[in-house]
PDB file of C-alpha atoms and ligand atoms in Angstrom:
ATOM      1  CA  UNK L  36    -116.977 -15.458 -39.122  1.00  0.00           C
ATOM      2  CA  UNK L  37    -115.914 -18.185 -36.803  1.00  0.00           C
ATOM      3  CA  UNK L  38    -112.149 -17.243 -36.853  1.00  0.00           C
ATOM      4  CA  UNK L  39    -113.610 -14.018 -36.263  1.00  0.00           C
ATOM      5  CA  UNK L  40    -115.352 -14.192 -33.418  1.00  0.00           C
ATOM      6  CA  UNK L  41    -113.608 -15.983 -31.133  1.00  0.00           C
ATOM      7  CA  UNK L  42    -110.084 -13.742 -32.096  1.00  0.00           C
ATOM      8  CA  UNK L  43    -112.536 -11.151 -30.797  1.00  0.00           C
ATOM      9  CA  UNK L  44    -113.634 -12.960 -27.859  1.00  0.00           C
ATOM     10  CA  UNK L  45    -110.023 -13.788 -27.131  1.00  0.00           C
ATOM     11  CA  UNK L  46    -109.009  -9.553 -27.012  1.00  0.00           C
ATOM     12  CA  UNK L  47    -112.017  -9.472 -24.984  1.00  0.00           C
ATOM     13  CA  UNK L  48    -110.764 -11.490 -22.371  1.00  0.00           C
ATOM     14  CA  UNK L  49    -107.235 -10.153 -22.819  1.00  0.00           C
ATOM     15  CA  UNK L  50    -108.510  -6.772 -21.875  1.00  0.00           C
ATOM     16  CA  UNK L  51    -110.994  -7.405 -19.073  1.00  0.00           C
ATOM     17  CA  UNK L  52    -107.725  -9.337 -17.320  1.00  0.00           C
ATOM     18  CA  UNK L  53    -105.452  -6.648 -17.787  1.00  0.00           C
ATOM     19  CA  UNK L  54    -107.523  -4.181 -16.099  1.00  0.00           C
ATOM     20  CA  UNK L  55    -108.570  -6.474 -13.546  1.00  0.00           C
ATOM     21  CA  UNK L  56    -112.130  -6.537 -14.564  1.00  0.00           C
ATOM     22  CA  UNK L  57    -114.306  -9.621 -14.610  1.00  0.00           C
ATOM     23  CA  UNK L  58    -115.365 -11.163 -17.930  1.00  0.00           C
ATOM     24  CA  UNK L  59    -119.379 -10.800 -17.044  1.00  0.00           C
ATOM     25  CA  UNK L  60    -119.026  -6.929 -16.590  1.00  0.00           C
ATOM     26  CA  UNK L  61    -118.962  -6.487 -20.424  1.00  0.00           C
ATOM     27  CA  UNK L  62    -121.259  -7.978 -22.732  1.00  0.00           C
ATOM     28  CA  UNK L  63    -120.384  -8.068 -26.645  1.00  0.00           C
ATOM     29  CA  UNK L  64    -123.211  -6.757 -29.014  1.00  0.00           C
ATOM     30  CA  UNK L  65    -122.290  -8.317 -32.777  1.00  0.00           C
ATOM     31  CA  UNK L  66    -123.202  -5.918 -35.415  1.00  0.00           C
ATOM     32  CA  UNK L  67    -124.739  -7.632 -38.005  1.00  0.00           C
ATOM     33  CA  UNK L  68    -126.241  -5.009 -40.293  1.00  0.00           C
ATOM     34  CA  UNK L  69    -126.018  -5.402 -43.997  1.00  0.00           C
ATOM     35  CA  UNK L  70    -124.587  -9.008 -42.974  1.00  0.00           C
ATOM     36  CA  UNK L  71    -127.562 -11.991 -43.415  1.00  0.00           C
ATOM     37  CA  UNK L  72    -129.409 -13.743 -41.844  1.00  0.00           C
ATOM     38  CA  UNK L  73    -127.427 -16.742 -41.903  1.00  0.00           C
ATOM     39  CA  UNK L  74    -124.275 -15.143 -40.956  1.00  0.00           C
ATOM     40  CA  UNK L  75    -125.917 -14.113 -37.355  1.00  0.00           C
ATOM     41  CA  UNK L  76    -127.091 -18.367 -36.930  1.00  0.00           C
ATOM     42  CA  UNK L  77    -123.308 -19.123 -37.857  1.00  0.00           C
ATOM     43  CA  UNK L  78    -122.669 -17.010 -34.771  1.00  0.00           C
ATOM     44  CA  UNK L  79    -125.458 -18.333 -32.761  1.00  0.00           C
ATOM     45  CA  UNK L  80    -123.966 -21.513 -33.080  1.00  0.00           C
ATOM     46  CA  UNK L  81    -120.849 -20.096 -31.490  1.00  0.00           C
ATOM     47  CA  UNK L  82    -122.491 -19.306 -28.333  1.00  0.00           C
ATOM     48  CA  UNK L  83    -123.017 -15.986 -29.439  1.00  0.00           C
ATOM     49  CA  UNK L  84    -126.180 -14.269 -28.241  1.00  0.00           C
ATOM     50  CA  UNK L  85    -126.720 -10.353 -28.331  1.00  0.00           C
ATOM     51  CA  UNK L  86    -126.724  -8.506 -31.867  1.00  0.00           C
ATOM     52  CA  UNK L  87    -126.797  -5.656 -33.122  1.00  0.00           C
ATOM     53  CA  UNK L  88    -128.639  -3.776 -36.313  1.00  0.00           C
ATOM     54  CA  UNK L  89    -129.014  -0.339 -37.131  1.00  0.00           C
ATOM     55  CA  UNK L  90    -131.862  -0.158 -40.110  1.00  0.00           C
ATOM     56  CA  UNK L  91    -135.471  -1.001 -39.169  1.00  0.00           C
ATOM     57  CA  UNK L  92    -136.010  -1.894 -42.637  1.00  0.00           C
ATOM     58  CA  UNK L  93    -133.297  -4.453 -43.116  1.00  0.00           C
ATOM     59  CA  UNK L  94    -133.574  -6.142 -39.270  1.00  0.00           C
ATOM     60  CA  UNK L  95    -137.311  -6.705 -39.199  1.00  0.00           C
ATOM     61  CA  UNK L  96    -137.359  -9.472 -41.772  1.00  0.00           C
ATOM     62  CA  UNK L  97    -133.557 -10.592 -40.813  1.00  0.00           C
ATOM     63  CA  UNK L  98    -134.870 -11.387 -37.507  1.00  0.00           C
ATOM     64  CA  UNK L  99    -138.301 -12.931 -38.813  1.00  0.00           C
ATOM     65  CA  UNK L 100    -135.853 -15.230 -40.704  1.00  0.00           C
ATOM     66  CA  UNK L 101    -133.135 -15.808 -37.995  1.00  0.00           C
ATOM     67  CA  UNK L 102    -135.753 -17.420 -36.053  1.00  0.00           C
ATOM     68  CA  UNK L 103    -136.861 -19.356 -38.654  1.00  0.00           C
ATOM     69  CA  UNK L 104    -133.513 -21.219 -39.665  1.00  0.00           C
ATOM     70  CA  UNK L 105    -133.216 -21.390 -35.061  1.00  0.00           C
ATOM     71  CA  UNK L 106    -136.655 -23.039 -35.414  1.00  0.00           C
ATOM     72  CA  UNK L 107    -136.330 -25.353 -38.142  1.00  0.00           C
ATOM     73  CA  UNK L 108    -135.911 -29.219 -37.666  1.00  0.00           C
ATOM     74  CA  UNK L 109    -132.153 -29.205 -38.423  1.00  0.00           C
ATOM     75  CA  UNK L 110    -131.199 -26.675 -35.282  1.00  0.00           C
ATOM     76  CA  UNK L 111    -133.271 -28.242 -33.196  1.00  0.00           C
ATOM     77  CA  UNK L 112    -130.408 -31.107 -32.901  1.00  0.00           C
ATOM     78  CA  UNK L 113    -128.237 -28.551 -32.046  1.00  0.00           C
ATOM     79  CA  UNK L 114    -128.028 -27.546 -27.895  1.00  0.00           C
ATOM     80  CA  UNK L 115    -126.060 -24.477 -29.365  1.00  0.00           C
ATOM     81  CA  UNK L 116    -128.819 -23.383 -31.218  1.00  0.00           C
ATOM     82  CA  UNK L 117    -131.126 -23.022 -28.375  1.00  0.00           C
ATOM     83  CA  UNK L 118    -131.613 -19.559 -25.754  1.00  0.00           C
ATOM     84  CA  UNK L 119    -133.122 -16.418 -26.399  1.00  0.00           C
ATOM     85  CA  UNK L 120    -130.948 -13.972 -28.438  1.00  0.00           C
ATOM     86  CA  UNK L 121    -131.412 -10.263 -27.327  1.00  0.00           C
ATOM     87  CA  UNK L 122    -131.636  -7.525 -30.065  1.00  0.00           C
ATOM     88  CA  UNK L 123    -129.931  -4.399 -30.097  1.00  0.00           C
ATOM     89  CA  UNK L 124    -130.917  -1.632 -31.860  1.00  0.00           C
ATOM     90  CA  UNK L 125    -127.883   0.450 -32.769  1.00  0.00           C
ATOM     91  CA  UNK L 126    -128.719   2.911 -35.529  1.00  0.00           C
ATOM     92  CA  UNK L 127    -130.583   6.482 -35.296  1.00  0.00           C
ATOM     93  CA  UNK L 128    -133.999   6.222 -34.362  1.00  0.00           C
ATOM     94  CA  UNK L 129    -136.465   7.832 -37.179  1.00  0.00           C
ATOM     95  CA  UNK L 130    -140.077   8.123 -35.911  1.00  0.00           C
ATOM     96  CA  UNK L 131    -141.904   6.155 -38.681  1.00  0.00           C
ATOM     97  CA  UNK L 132    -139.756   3.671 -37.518  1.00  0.00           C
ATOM     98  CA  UNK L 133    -140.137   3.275 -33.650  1.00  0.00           C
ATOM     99  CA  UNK L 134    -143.199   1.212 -33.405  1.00  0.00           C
ATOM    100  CA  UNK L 135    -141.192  -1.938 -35.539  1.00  0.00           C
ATOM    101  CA  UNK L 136    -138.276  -1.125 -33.069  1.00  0.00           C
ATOM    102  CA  UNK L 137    -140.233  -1.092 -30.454  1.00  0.00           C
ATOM    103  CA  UNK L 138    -142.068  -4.374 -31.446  1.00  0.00           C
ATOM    104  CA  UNK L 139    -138.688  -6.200 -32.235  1.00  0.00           C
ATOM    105  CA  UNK L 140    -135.812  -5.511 -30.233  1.00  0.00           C
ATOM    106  CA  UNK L 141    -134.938  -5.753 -26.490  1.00  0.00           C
ATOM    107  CA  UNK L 142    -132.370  -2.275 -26.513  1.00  0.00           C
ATOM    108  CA  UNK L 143    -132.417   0.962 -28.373  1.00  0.00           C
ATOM    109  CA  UNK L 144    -129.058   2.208 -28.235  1.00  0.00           C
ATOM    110  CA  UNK L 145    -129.348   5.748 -29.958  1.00  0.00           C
ATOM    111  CA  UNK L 146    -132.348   8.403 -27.939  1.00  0.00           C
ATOM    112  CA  UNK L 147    -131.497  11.147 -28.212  1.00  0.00           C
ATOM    113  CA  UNK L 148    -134.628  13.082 -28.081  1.00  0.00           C
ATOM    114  CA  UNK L 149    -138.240  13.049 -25.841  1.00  0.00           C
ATOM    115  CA  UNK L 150    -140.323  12.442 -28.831  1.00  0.00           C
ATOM    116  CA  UNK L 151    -138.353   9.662 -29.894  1.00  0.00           C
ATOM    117  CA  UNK L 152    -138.723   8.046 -26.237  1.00  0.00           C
ATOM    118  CA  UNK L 153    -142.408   8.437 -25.940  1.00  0.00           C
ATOM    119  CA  UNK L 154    -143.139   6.822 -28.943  1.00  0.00           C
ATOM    120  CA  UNK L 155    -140.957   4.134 -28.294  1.00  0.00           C
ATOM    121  CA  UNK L 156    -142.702   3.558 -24.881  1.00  0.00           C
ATOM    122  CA  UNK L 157    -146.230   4.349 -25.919  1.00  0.00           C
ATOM    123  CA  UNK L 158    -145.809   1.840 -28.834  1.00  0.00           C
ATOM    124  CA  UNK L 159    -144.142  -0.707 -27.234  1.00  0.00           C
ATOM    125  CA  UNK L 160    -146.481  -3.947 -27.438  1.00  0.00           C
ATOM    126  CA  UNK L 161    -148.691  -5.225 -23.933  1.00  0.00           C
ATOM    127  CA  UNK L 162    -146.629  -8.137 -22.878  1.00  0.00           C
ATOM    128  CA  UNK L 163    -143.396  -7.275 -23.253  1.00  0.00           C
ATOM    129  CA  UNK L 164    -140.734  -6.492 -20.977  1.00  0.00           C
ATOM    130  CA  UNK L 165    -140.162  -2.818 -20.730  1.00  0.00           C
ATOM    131  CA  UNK L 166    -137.536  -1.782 -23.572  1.00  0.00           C
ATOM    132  CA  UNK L 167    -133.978  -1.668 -22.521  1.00  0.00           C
ATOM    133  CA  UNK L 168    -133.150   1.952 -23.272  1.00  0.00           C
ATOM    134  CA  UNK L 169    -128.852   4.015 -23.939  1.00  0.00           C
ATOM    135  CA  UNK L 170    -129.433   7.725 -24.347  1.00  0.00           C
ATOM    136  CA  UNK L 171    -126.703   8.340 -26.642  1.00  0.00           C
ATOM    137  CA  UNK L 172    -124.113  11.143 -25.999  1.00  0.00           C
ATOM    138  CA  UNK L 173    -122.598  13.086 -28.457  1.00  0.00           C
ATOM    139  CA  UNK L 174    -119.413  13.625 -26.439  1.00  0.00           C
ATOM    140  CA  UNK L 175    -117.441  15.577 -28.910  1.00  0.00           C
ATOM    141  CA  UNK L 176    -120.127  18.053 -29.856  1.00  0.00           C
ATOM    142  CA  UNK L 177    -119.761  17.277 -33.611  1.00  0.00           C
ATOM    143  CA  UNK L 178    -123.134  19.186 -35.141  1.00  0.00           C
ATOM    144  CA  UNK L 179    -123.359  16.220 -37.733  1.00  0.00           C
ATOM    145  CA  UNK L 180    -123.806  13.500 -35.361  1.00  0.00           C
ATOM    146  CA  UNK L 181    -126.744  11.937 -33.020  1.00  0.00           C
ATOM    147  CA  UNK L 182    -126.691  12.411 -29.469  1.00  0.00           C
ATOM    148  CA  UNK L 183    -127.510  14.525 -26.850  1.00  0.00           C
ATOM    149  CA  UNK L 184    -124.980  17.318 -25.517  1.00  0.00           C
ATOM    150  CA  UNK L 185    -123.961  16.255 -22.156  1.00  0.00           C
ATOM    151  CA  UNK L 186    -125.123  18.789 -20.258  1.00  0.00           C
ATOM    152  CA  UNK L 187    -128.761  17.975 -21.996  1.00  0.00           C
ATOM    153  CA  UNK L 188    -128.209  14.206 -20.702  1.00  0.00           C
ATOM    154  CA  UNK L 189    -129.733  14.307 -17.050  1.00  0.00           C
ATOM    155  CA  UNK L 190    -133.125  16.562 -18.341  1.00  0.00           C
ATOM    156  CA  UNK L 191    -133.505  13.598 -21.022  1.00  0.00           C
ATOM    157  CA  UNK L 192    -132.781  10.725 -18.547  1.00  0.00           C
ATOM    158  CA  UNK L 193    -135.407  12.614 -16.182  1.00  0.00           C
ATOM    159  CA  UNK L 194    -137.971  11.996 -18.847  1.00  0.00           C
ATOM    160  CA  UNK L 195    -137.136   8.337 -20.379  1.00  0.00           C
ATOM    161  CA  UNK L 196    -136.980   7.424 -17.237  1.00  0.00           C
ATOM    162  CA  UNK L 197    -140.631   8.597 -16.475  1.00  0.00           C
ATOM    163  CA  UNK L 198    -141.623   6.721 -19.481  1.00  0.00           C
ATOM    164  CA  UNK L 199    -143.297   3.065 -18.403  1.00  0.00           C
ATOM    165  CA  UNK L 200    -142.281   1.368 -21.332  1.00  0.00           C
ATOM    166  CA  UNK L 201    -138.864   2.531 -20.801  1.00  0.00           C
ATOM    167  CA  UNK L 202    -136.350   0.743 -18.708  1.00  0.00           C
ATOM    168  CA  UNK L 203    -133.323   3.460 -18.342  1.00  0.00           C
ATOM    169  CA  UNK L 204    -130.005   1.475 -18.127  1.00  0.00           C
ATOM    170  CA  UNK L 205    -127.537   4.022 -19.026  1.00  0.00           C
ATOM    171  CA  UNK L 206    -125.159   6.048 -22.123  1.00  0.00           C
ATOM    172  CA  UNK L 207    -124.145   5.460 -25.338  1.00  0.00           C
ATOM    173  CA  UNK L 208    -121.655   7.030 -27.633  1.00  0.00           C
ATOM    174  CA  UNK L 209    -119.663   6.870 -30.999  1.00  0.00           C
ATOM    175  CA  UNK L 210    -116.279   8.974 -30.691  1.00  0.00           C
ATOM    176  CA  UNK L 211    -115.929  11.031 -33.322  1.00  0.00           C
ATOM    177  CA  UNK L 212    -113.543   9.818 -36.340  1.00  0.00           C
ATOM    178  CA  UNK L 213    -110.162  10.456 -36.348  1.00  0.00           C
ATOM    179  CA  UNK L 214    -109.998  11.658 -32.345  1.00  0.00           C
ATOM    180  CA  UNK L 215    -108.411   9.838 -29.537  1.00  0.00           C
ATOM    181  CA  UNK L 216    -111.518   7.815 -28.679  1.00  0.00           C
ATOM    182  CA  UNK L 217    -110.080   7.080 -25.064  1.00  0.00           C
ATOM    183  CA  UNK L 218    -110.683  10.749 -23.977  1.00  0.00           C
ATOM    184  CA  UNK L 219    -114.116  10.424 -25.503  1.00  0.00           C
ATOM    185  CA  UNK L 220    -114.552   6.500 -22.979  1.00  0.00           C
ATOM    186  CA  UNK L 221    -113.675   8.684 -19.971  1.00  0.00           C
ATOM    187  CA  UNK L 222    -115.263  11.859 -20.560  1.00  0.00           C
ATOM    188  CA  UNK L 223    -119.040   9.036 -20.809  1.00  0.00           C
ATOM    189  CA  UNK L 224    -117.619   7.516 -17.953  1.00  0.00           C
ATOM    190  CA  UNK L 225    -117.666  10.446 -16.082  1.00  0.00           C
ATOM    191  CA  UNK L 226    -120.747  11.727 -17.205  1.00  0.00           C
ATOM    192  CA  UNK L 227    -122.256   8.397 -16.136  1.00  0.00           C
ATOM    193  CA  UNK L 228    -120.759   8.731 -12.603  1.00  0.00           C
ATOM    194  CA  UNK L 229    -121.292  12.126 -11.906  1.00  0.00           C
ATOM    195  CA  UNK L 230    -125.337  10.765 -12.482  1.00  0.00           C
ATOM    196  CA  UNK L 231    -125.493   8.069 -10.676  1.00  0.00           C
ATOM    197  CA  UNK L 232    -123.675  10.021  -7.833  1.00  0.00           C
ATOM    198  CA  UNK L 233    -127.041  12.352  -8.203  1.00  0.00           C
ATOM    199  CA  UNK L 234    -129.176   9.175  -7.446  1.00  0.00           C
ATOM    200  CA  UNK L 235    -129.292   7.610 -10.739  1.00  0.00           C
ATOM    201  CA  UNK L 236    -128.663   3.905 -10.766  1.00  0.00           C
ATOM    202  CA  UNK L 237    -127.026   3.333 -14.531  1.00  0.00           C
ATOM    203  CA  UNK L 238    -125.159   0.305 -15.150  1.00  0.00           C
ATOM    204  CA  UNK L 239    -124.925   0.650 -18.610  1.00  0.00           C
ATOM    205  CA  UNK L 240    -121.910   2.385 -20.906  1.00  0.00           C
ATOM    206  CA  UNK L 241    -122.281   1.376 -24.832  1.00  0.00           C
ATOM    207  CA  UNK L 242    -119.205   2.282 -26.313  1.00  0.00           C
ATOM    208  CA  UNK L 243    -116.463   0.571 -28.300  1.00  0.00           C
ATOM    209  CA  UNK L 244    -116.450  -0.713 -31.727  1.00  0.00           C
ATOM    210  CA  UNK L 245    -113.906  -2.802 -34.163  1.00  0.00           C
ATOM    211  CA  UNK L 246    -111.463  -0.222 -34.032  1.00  0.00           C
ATOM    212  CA  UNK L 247    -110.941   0.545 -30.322  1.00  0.00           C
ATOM    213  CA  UNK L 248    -112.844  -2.135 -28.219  1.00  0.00           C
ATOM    214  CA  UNK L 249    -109.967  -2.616 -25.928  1.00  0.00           C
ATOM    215  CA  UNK L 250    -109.847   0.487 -25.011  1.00  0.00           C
ATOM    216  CA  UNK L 251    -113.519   0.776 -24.210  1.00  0.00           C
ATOM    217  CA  UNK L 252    -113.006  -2.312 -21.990  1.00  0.00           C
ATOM    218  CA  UNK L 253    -110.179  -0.437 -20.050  1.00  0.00           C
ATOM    219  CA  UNK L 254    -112.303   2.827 -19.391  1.00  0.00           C
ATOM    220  CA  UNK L 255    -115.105   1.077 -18.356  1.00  0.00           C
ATOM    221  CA  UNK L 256    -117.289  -0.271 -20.603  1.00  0.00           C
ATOM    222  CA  UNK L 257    -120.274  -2.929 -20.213  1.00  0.00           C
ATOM    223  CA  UNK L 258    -121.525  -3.279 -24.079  1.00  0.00           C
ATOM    224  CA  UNK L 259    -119.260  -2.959 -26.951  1.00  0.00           C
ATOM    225  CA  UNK L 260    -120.734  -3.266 -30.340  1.00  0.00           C
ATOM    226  CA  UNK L 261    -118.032  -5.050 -32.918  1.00  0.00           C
ATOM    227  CA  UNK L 262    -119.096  -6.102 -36.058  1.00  0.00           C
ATOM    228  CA  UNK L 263    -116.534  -6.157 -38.592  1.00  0.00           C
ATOM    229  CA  UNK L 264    -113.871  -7.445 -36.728  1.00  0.00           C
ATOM    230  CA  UNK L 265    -116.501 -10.501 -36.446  1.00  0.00           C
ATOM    231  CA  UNK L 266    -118.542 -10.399 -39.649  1.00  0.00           C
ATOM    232  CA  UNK L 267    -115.565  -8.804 -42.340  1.00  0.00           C
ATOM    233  CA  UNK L 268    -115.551  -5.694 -43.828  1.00  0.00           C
ATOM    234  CA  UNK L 269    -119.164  -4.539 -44.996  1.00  0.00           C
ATOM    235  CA  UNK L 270    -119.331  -3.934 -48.753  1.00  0.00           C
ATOM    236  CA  UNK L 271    -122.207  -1.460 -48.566  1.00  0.00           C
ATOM    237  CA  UNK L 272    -123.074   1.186 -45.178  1.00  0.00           C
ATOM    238  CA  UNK L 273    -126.373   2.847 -45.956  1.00  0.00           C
TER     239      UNK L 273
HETATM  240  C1  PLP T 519    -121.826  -0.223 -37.449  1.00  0.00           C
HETATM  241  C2  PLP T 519    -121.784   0.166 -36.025  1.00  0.00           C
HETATM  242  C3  PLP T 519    -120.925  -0.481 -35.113  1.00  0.00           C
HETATM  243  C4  PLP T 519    -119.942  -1.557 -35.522  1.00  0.00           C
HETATM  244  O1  PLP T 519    -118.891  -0.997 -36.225  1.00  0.00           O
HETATM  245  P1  PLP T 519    -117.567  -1.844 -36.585  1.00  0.00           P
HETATM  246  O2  PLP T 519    -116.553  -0.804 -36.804  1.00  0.00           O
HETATM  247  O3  PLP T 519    -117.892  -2.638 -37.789  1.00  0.00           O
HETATM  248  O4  PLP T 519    -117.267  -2.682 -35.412  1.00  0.00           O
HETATM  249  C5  PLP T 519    -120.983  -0.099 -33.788  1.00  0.00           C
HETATM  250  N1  PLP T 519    -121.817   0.867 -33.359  1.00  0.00           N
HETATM  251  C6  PLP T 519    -122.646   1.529 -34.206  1.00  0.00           C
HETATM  252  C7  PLP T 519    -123.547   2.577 -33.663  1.00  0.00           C
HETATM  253  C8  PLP T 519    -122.641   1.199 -35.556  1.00  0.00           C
HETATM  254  O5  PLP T 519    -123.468   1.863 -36.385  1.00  0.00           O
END
């Protein structure tokens, strides 16, 4: 995981120079689904900080238990141990599942739909910060994937971003398998411009994975989600 990470962190900062970009425009989400909850303090103790999961069902406890182990007598000797860590949720958003979200993580990555956003914000506990919020994008129209068509994106940001729970920060997307996922980078990029050049104020683009980070990084990305370039090769994927 170590070796991992910081070969990861080390393309990271090979891209942001090339473009001439500077290394706090892009933040690096590490997927840990299906990965446990001691792999994710191994990385905390790398100075890693934002993760990513993408099952309710399997991040709930794994973060219940992450700050457990950060809590226990042994990290507290630790300074790199210490600092909030920020949860991203990655995965498709089911409805009998947004009040845990909701409850547990500091970004949903993947709405795609009003229903999903209400709930999210109507759920979301008193006391807490308003959720960070990515409508995702399905940029190459694939009728088997999540996201929003992007000429559906502006109507949904009009309504998430009515939502007081809801704190809009920008677009998400997956490119599809097999395409040139650069075309896809650009084509959110420009989506992203062409709304904030309508008055929207989105500093957010999610995009980027193992595969194709680098490029992400060159067409503008601030989040990239990497996990098994970090973590290894997952031997299940619900
Ligand atoms: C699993 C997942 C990732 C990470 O994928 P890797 O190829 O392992 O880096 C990124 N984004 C989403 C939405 C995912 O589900």
């Amino acid at each position: 995981m170590a070796d991992g990470l910081r070969e990861v962190q080390g393309r990271i900062g090979g891209a942001i120079r090339a473009v001439g970009r500077s290394p706090g425009e892009v933040t690096l989400v590490a997927v840990s689904k299906t990965f446990p909850a001691r792999a994710v303090c191994a990385a905390v103790a790398c100075g890693q900080r934002h993760f990513g999961e993408s099952y309710a069902q399997e991040a709930v406890p794994k973060i219940a238990e992450v700050e457990a182990l950060l809590a226990a007598p042994e990290a507290a000797m630790d300074d790199n141990l210490h600092g909030p860590l920020v949860w991203h949720f990655i995965g498709p958003i089911q409805s009998n599942k947004t009040r845990e979200i909701s409850a547990h993580f500091d970004w949903v990555h993947g709405i795609d739909r009003e229903k999903i956003a209400r709930r999210l914000s109507e759920q979301r506990p008193d006391g807490m910060p308003p959720l960070n919020a990515c409508i995702q994008v399905n940029i190459s129209s694939e009728a088997s994937k999540g996201g929003v068509a992007p000429d559906e994106v502006a109507a949904l940001a009009g309504l998430v971003s009515r939502l007081p729970r809801l704190k809009l920060r920008g677009l998400m997307s997956i490119p599809k398998p097999g395409a040139d996922p650069r075309s896809s980078f650009r084509e959110l990029k420009k989506l992203r411009d062409e709304l904030n050049a309508q008055g929207w104020a989105l500093d957010t683009l999610s995009m980027g994975m193992s595969g194709d980070f680098e490029l992400a990084i060159e067409e503008g990305a601030t989040i990239i989600r990497v996990g098994s370039a970090i973590f290894g090769n997952r031997n299940y994927d619900k």
